[in-house]
PDB file of C-alpha atoms in Angstrom:
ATOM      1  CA  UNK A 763       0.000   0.000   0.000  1.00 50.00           C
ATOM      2  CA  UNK A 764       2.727   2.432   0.466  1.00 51.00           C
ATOM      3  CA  UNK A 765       4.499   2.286  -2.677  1.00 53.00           C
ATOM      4  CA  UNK A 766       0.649   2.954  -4.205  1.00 52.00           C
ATOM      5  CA  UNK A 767       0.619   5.619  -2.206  1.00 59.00           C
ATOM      6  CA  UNK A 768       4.395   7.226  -3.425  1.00 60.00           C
ATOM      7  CA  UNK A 769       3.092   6.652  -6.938  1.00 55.00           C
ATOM      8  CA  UNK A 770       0.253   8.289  -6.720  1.00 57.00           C
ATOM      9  CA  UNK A 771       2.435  11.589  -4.502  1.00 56.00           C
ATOM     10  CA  UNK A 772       4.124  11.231  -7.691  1.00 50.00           C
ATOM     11  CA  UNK A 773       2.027  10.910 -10.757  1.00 46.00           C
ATOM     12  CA  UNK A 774      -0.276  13.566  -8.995  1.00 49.00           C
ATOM     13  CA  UNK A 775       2.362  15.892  -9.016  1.00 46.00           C
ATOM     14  CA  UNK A 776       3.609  15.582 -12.740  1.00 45.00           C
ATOM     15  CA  UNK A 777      -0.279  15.161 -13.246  1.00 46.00           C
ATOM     16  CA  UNK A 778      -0.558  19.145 -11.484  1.00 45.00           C
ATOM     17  CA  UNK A 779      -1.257  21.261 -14.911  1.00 47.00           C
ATOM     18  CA  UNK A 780      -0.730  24.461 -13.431  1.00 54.00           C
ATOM     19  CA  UNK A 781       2.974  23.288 -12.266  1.00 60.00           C
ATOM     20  CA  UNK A 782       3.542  21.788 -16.262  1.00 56.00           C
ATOM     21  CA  UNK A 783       1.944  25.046 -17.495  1.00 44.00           C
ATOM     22  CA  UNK A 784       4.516  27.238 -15.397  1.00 49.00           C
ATOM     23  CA  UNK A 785       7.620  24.854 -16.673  1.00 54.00           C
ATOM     24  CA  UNK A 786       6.102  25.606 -19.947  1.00 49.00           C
ATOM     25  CA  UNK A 787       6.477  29.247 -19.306  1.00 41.00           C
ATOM     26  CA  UNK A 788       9.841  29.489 -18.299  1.00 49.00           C
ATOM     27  CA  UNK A 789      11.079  27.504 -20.957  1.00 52.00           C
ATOM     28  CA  UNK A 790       9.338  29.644 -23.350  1.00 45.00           C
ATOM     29  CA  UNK A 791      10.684  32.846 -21.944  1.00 43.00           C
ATOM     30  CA  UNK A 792      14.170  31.525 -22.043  1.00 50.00           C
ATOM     31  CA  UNK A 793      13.873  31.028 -25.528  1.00 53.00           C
ATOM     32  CA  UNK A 794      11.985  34.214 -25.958  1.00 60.00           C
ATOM     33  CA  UNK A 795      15.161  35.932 -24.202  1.00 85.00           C
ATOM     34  CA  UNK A 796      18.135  34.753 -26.740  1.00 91.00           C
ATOM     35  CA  UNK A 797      19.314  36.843 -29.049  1.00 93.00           C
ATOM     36  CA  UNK A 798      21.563  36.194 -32.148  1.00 93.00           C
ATOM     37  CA  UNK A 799      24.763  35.514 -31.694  1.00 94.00           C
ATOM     38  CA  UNK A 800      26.086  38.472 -34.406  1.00 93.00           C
ATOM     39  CA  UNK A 801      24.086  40.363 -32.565  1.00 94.00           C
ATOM     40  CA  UNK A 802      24.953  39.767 -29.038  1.00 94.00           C
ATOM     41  CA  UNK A 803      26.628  42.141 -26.529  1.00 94.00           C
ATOM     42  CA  UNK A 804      29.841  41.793 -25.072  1.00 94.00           C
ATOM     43  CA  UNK A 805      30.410  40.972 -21.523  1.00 94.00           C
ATOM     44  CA  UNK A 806      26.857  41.217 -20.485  1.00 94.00           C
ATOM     45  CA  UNK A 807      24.750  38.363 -19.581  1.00 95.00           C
ATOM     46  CA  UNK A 808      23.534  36.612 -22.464  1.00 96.00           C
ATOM     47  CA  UNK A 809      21.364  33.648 -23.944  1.00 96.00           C
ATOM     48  CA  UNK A 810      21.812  32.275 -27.367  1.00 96.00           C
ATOM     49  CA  UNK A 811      20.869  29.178 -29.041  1.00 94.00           C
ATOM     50  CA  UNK A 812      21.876  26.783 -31.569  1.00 95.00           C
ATOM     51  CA  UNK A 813      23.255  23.673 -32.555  1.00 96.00           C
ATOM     52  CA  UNK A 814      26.829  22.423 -31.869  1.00 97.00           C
ATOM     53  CA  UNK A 815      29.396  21.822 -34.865  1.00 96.00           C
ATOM     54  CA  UNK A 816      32.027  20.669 -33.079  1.00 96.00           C
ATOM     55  CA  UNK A 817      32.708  19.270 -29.339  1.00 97.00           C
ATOM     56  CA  UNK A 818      36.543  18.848 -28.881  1.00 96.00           C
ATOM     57  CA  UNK A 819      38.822  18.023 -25.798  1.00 95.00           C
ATOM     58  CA  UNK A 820      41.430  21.113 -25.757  1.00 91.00           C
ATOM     59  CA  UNK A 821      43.776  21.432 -22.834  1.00 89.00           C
ATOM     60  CA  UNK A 822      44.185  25.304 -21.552  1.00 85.00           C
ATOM     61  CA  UNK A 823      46.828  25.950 -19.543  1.00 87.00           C
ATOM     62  CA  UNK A 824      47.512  22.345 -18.574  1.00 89.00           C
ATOM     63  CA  UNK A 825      43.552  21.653 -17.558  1.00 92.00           C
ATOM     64  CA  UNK A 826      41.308  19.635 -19.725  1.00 95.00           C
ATOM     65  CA  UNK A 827      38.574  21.444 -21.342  1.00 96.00           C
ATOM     66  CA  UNK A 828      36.031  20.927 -23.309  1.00 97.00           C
ATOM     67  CA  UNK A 829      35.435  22.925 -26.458  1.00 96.00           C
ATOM     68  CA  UNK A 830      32.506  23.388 -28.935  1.00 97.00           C
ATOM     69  CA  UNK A 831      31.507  25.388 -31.461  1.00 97.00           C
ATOM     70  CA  UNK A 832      28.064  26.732 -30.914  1.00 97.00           C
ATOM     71  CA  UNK A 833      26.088  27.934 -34.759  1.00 95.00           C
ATOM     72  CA  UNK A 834      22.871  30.061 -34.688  1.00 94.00           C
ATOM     73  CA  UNK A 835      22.599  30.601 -39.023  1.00 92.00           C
ATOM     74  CA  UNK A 836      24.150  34.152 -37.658  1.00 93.00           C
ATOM     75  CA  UNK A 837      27.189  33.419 -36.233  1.00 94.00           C
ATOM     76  CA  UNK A 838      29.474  30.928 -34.671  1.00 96.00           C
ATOM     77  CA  UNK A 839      30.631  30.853 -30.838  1.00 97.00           C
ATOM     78  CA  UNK A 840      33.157  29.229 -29.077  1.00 97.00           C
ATOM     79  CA  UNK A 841      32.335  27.790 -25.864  1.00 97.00           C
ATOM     80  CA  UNK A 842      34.093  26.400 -23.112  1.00 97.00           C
ATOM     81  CA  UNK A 843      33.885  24.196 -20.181  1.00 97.00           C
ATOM     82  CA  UNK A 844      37.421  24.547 -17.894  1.00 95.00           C
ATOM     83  CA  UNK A 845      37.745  21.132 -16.231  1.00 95.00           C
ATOM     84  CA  UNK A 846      35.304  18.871 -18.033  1.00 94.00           C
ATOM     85  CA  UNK A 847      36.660  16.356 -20.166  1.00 93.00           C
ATOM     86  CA  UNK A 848      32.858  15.582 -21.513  1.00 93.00           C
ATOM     87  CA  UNK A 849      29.580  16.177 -20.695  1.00 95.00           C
ATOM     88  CA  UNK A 850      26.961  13.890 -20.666  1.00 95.00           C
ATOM     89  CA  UNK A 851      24.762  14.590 -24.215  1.00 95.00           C
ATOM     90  CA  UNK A 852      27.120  17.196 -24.959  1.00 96.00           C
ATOM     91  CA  UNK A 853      28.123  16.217 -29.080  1.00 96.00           C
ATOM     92  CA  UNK A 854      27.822  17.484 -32.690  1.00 96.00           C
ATOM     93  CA  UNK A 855      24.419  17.822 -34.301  1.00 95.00           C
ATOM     94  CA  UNK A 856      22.977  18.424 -30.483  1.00 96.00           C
ATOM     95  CA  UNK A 857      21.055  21.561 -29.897  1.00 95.00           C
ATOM     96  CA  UNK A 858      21.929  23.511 -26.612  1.00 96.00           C
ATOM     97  CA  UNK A 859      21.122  26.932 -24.970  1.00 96.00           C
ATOM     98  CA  UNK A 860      23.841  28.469 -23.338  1.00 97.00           C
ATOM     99  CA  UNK A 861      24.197  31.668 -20.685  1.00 96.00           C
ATOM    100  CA  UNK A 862      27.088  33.629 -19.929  1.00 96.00           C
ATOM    101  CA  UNK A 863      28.894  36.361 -20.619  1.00 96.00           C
ATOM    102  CA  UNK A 864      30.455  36.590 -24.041  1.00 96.00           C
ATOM    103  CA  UNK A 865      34.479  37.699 -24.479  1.00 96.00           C
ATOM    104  CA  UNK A 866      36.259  37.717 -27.471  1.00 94.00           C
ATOM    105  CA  UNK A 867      40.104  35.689 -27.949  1.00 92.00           C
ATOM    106  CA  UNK A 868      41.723  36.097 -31.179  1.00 92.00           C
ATOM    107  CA  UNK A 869      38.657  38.180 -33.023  1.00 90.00           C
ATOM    108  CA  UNK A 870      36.419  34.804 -32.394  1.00 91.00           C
ATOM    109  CA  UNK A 871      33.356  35.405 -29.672  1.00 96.00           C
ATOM    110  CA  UNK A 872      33.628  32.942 -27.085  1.00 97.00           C
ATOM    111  CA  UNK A 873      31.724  31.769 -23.761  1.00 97.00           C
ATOM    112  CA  UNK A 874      33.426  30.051 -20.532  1.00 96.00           C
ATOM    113  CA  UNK A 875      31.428  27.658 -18.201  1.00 96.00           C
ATOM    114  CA  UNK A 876      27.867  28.892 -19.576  1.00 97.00           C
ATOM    115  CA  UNK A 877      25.011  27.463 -17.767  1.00 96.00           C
ATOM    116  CA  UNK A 878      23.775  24.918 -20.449  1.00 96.00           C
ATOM    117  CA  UNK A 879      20.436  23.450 -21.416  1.00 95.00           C
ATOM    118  CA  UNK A 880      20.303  20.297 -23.943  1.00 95.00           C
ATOM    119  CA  UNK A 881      17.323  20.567 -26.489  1.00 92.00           C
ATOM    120  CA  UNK A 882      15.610  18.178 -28.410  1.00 86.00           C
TER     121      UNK A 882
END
């Protein structure tokens, strides 16, 4: 009876439509905030999203990183995650939204340790 009762706590609360509508909403609106990246601001707080050309392991300064080219059909950035050597769903072909605060090295925009969110 008390596993019944645990799957219903549960189902009931993925059930909840007002809690799905809100996740809903907040997804939306983080999609509603990214902007190009050709257009997007240096060092302020950005979104952007797109779909990853390349995921590479590239050593900086003697720590593993993980690199990836991030393509919006406006522009390309690089973007970096300092002490990863992969990340779980993180390959070519994947779409991603990333947030951080954009720099530029060598003339090429580029992103370290953005908060990430995989996309279908």
């Amino acid at each position: 009876m008390a596993e019944k009762s645990r799957l219903r706590q549960a189902l009931s609360k993925w059930a909840d439509s007002s809690e799905a509508h809100q996740r809903d909403l907040r997804q939306s609106q983080a999609r509603d905030e990214a902007v190009a990246i050709a257009e997007a601001p240096e060092r302020e707080h950005v979104i952007v999203n797109g779909v990853l050309r390349t995921v590479t392991l590239r050593p900086r300064g003697g720590v593993p990183a993980l690199e990836a080219e991030l393509d919006d059909g406006s522009g390309v950035i690089t973007v970096v995650w300092l002490g990863r050597r992969r990340i779980s769903g993180v390959a070519p072909g994947r779409s991603v939204t990333v947030a951080g605060c954009i720099g530029k090295q060598g003339g090429v925009p580029i992103m370290f340790n953005p908060r990430y969110e995989l996309r279908p």
